[in-house]
Coordinates of C-alpha atoms in Angstrom, one line a residue:
X11 CA -138.0 -40.7 30.8
X12 CA -137.0 -37.9 28.4
X13 CA -133.3 -37.0 28.4
X14 CA -131.9 -33.9 26.6
X15 CA -128.2 -33.3 26.2
X16 CA -127.1 -29.9 25.0
X17 CA -123.8 -30.3 23.2
X18 CA -122.3 -33.1 21.0
X19 CA -118.6 -32.9 21.9
X20 CA -116.6 -34.8 24.6
X21 CA -118.9 -34.3 27.6
X22 CA -122.2 -34.8 25.7
X23 CA -120.9 -37.9 23.9
X24 CA -119.6 -39.4 27.2
X25 CA -122.8 -38.7 28.9
X26 CA -124.9 -40.4 26.2
X27 CA -122.7 -43.5 26.2
X28 CA -122.7 -43.8 30.0
X29 CA -126.4 -43.3 30.1
X30 CA -127.1 -46.0 27.6
X31 CA -125.1 -48.5 29.6
X32 CA -127.8 -48.3 32.3
X33 CA -130.9 -47.2 30.4
X34 CA -131.7 -48.4 26.9
X35 CA -135.3 -47.4 26.9
X36 CA -135.6 -43.7 27.6
X37 CA -135.7 -41.2 24.8
X38 CA -132.5 -39.1 24.3
X39 CA -132.2 -35.9 22.3
X40 CA -128.8 -34.4 21.5
X41 CA -128.8 -30.7 20.6
X42 CA -125.7 -29.4 18.8
X43 CA -124.8 -26.2 16.9
X44 CA -122.4 -27.8 14.5
X45 CA -123.1 -30.7 12.1
X46 CA -124.3 -34.1 13.3
X47 CA -121.0 -36.0 13.2
X48 CA -118.8 -35.4 16.3
X49 CA -115.1 -34.5 15.9
X50 CA -112.2 -34.0 18.2
X51 CA -111.1 -30.4 18.9
X52 CA -107.8 -31.8 20.3
X53 CA -106.9 -33.1 16.8
X54 CA -107.4 -29.9 14.9
X55 CA -103.8 -28.6 15.2
X56 CA -102.6 -32.0 14.1
X57 CA -104.7 -31.7 10.9
X58 CA -103.1 -28.3 10.3
X59 CA -99.7 -29.8 10.7
X60 CA -100.6 -32.4 8.1
X61 CA -100.2 -35.3 10.7
X62 CA -103.9 -36.3 10.7
X63 CA -106.1 -36.6 7.6
X64 CA -109.4 -34.7 7.6
X65 CA -111.5 -37.8 7.9
X66 CA -109.6 -38.9 11.1
X67 CA -110.8 -35.7 12.9
X68 CA -114.2 -37.4 13.4
X69 CA -114.4 -39.5 16.6
X70 CA -117.7 -41.3 15.9
X71 CA -119.2 -42.9 12.8
X72 CA -122.1 -41.7 10.7
X73 CA -124.4 -44.2 12.4
X74 CA -123.4 -43.2 15.9
X75 CA -126.7 -41.7 17.1
X76 CA -128.7 -44.3 15.4
X77 CA -126.8 -47.1 17.2
X78 CA -127.4 -45.4 20.5
X79 CA -131.1 -44.7 19.8
X80 CA -130.6 -40.9 20.1
X81 CA -132.1 -38.1 18.1
X82 CA -129.8 -35.4 16.9
X83 CA -131.2 -31.8 16.6
X84 CA -129.1 -29.1 15.0
X85 CA -129.7 -25.8 16.7
X86 CA -128.8 -23.3 19.4
X87 CA -130.4 -23.2 22.8
X88 CA -131.2 -19.6 23.7
X89 CA -133.3 -20.2 26.9
X90 CA -133.8 -22.7 29.6
X91 CA -137.3 -22.8 31.2
X92 CA -136.4 -24.8 34.3
X93 CA -139.9 -24.6 35.9
X94 CA -141.4 -25.9 32.7
X95 CA -138.6 -28.4 32.1
X96 CA -138.0 -27.4 28.5
X97 CA -135.4 -25.5 26.4
X98 CA -136.1 -23.0 23.6
X99 CA -134.1 -23.1 20.4
X100 CA -133.2 -20.1 18.3
X101 CA -135.8 -21.1 15.7
X102 CA -138.5 -20.9 18.4
X103 CA -139.0 -24.6 18.9
X104 CA -139.2 -26.2 22.3
X105 CA -137.8 -29.5 23.5
X106 CA -139.1 -30.9 26.8
X107 CA -137.1 -33.0 29.2
X108 CA -137.2 -34.9 32.5
X109 CA -133.5 -34.6 32.9
X110 CA -131.1 -32.2 31.2
X111 CA -127.4 -32.1 30.7
X112 CA -125.7 -28.8 29.9
X113 CA -122.6 -29.6 28.0
X114 CA -122.4 -26.5 25.8
X115 CA -118.6 -26.1 26.1
X116 CA -116.8 -22.8 25.8
X117 CA -116.0 -20.2 23.2
X118 CA -112.8 -18.2 22.6
X119 CA -112.5 -14.7 23.8
X120 CA -111.3 -11.9 21.6
X121 CA -109.4 -9.3 23.5
X122 CA -110.5 -5.6 23.1
X123 CA -107.6 -4.7 20.9
X124 CA -108.5 -1.9 18.4
X125 CA -108.4 -3.1 14.8
X126 CA -108.4 -6.8 15.7
X127 CA -110.8 -7.9 13.0
X128 CA -111.1 -8.9 9.4
X129 CA -110.7 -12.0 7.3
X130 CA -107.1 -12.7 8.5
X131 CA -108.0 -12.9 12.2
X132 CA -108.8 -16.4 13.4
X133 CA -109.5 -18.6 16.3
X134 CA -108.4 -22.3 16.5
X135 CA -111.4 -23.8 18.3
X136 CA -113.8 -25.4 15.9
X137 CA -113.7 -27.3 12.7
X138 CA -115.1 -24.2 10.9
X139 CA -112.1 -22.3 12.3
X140 CA -109.7 -24.8 10.9
X141 CA -111.4 -24.8 7.5
X142 CA -110.8 -21.0 7.4
X143 CA -107.2 -21.2 8.7
X144 CA -106.0 -24.0 6.4
X145 CA -105.5 -21.8 3.2
X146 CA -103.1 -19.6 5.2
X147 CA -100.8 -22.5 6.2
X148 CA -98.3 -22.0 3.4
X149 CA -94.6 -22.0 3.8
X150 CA -93.1 -18.6 4.2
X151 CA -96.3 -17.0 5.5
X152 CA -96.0 -14.8 8.6
X153 CA -98.3 -15.9 11.5
X154 CA -98.8 -14.1 14.8
X155 CA -100.3 -16.0 17.7
X156 CA -101.8 -13.9 20.5
X157 CA -101.6 -15.8 23.8
X158 CA -99.6 -18.8 24.9
X159 CA -102.1 -21.2 26.3
X160 CA -102.2 -24.8 25.2
X161 CA -104.3 -24.2 22.1
X162 CA -102.2 -21.2 21.1
X163 CA -99.0 -23.1 21.3
X164 CA -100.5 -26.0 19.4
X165 CA -101.4 -23.6 16.7
X166 CA -97.9 -22.0 16.7
X167 CA -96.2 -25.4 16.5
X168 CA -98.5 -26.4 13.6
X169 CA -97.6 -23.3 11.7
X170 CA -93.9 -23.7 12.4
X171 CA -93.9 -27.3 11.3
X172 CA -95.5 -26.2 8.0
X173 CA -92.6 -23.7 7.3
X174 CA -94.3 -20.5 8.4
X175 CA -92.6 -17.7 10.3
X176 CA -94.2 -17.7 13.7
X177 CA -94.3 -15.0 16.4
X178 CA -96.1 -15.7 19.8
X179 CA -97.2 -12.7 21.8
X180 CA -97.8 -13.2 25.5
X181 CA -99.1 -10.4 27.8
X182 CA -97.8 -12.0 31.0
X183 CA -94.1 -12.2 31.9
X184 CA -94.0 -16.0 31.1
X185 CA -95.8 -18.4 28.8
X186 CA -98.6 -20.7 29.9
X187 CA -99.0 -18.7 33.2
X188 CA -102.0 -20.8 34.3
X189 CA -100.4 -24.2 33.7
X190 CA -96.7 -23.9 34.3
X191 CA -94.5 -22.7 37.1
X192 CA -91.6 -20.3 36.5
X193 CA -89.0 -23.1 35.8
X194 CA -91.3 -25.0 33.5
X195 CA -92.2 -21.9 31.5
X196 CA -88.5 -21.1 31.2
X197 CA -87.7 -24.5 29.8
X198 CA -90.5 -24.4 27.3
X199 CA -89.7 -20.9 26.2
X200 CA -86.1 -21.8 25.6
X201 CA -87.2 -24.8 23.4
X202 CA -89.6 -22.6 21.4
X203 CA -86.9 -20.1 20.7
X204 CA -84.4 -22.8 19.6
X205 CA -87.1 -24.2 17.3
X206 CA -87.3 -20.8 15.6
X207 CA -90.3 -19.2 17.2
X208 CA -90.1 -15.4 17.9
X209 CA -91.4 -15.4 21.4
X210 CA -92.3 -12.0 23.0
X211 CA -93.3 -12.3 26.6
X212 CA -94.5 -9.3 28.7
X213 CA -95.8 -7.7 25.5
X214 CA -99.1 -5.8 25.1
X215 CA -100.6 -5.6 21.7
X216 CA -101.9 -2.0 21.7
X217 CA -103.6 -2.0 18.3
X218 CA -103.8 -3.8 15.0
X219 CA -103.9 -2.1 11.6
X220 CA -104.9 -3.6 8.3
X221 CA -102.5 -2.5 5.5
X222 CA -102.1 -3.2 1.8
X223 CA -102.0 -6.7 0.4
X224 CA -104.4 -7.8 3.2
X225 CA -101.5 -7.7 5.7
X226 CA -101.7 -6.8 9.4
X227 CA -99.5 -4.3 11.2
X228 CA -99.4 -5.0 15.0
X229 CA -98.4 -2.2 17.3
X230 CA -97.0 -3.1 20.8
X231 CA -96.7 -1.2 24.0
X232 CA -92.9 -0.9 23.7
X233 CA -93.2 1.0 20.5
X234 CA -92.2 -1.9 18.3
X235 CA -94.2 -3.1 15.3
X236 CA -94.7 -6.4 13.4
X237 CA -96.2 -7.3 10.1
X238 CA -98.2 -10.5 9.7
X239 CA -100.2 -12.3 7.0
X240 CA -102.7 -13.6 9.5
X241 CA -103.4 -13.7 13.3
X242 CA -104.5 -16.6 15.5
X243 CA -106.2 -15.4 18.7
X244 CA -105.8 -17.7 21.6
X245 CA -106.3 -15.5 24.6
X246 CA -108.7 -17.6 26.6
X247 CA -112.2 -19.0 26.6
X248 CA -115.4 -18.5 28.5
X249 CA -118.2 -21.0 29.3
X250 CA -121.3 -20.9 27.0
X251 CA -123.9 -20.2 29.7
X252 CA -125.6 -17.0 28.5
X253 CA -128.9 -18.9 28.0
X254 CA -129.0 -19.6 31.8
X255 CA -129.7 -16.0 32.8
X256 CA -132.6 -15.8 35.2
X257 CA -133.0 -19.6 35.4
X258 CA -132.0 -20.1 39.0
X259 CA -129.0 -22.3 38.0
X260 CA -126.2 -21.3 40.3
X261 CA -123.2 -19.9 38.5
X262 CA -119.8 -18.9 39.8
X263 CA -116.8 -19.1 37.4
X264 CA -118.8 -21.9 35.8
X265 CA -122.0 -23.9 36.6
X266 CA -121.8 -25.1 40.2
X267 CA -122.4 -28.9 40.4
X268 CA -122.3 -31.5 43.1
X269 CA -120.4 -34.8 43.0
X270 CA -123.1 -36.3 40.7
X271 CA -122.7 -33.3 38.3
X272 CA -126.2 -32.1 39.2
X273 CA -126.8 -28.4 39.6
X274 CA -128.9 -26.8 42.4
X275 CA -131.9 -27.2 40.1
X276 CA -133.3 -30.7 40.3
X277 CA -132.9 -32.7 37.1
X278 CA -130.4 -30.3 35.5
X279 CA -126.8 -31.5 35.2
X280 CA -123.7 -29.9 33.8
X281 CA -120.4 -31.3 32.5
X282 CA -117.3 -30.3 30.5
X283 CA -116.1 -26.8 30.0
X284 CA -119.1 -25.2 31.6
X285 CA -119.0 -27.1 34.9
X286 CA -117.1 -26.0 38.0
X287 CA -115.6 -29.2 39.4
X288 CA -113.0 -30.2 42.1
X289 CA -109.4 -29.7 41.2
X290 CA -107.1 -32.7 41.1
X291 CA -104.9 -30.8 43.5
X292 CA -107.7 -30.2 45.9
X293 CA -109.1 -26.9 47.0
X294 CA -111.9 -24.8 45.6
X295 CA -113.7 -26.2 42.5
X296 CA -112.7 -24.7 39.2
X297 CA -113.5 -24.9 35.5
X298 CA -111.3 -27.3 33.6
X299 CA -111.5 -26.6 29.9
X300 CA -109.8 -29.9 29.0
X301 CA -111.0 -32.9 26.9
X302 CA -110.2 -35.6 29.6
X303 CA -112.1 -33.6 32.2
X304 CA -115.1 -33.3 29.8
X305 CA -115.1 -37.0 29.2
X306 CA -114.9 -37.9 32.9
X307 CA -117.6 -35.4 34.0
X308 CA -119.9 -36.3 31.2
X309 CA -119.6 -40.0 32.1
X310 CA -120.4 -39.3 35.7
X311 CA -123.4 -37.2 34.7
X312 CA -124.7 -39.9 32.3
X313 CA -124.5 -42.6 34.9
X314 CA -126.2 -40.5 37.6
X315 CA -129.0 -39.4 35.2
X316 CA -129.8 -43.0 34.5
X317 CA -129.5 -44.4 38.0
X318 CA -130.9 -41.7 40.2
X319 CA -134.5 -41.5 39.4
X320 CA -136.5 -38.4 39.9
X321 CA -139.0 -38.8 42.7

């Protein structure tokens, strides 16, 4: 059996490990856009804080894929041909499969704010992002964080702990609106302000202007302005599923899967940030862009891919 896993982060790694517990003979190919060695996105803010050394960002050893008898291919999948059971990479090459896991993760969204561009505008999502951000983390620098989700606040805390002046801009009336209730948000906001963060809730960034000395001038809906040395954009993410257009794979807010992480297309599974899965609180399935969810759904997918044979 030929197994292909698109993505070499939490869900993809978990799938590979679970699969190999049950099937040590099938060929497995891992396709990843970044370098071969997997790292933890969760640890990136801790590296910026100086709490985790660079080498400790990597969650698997250099020999990881060799030990699990898996081939790693660096590339970007641009098309799934489900009827032909193959994926097409950006370089035109094709990789065939008998079973496929889509664990392509998500990408940060940049809001449509005029002027929000340039070398000082960053995300905090990949190792490459951190490599670009690190030179800005100098004591006394002025950082503006757009958004107050988990990743945004981790970035804000990392900057504050390194002696930077930090402002967090949240469009909604309270921070972490998707994760906290009113009381929880109030408590966290109070702690942030006491720590020295300039928190501005209910604030719309109307435009951004690059000024002299490579600084940024942010204009807000209330007429106020703020100057920054750099900007971290953390206003949400979206699943990486563009390559599934016209494939027949059912998509809602994410890829719709059953309890075995299989999509409506036989032999095609999904896990991690791209998969729409049941909520821990019950109710309608949702997308959980969280590392523990990616690990769990990847493990379920890997076991099911190994144990449930295609007829």
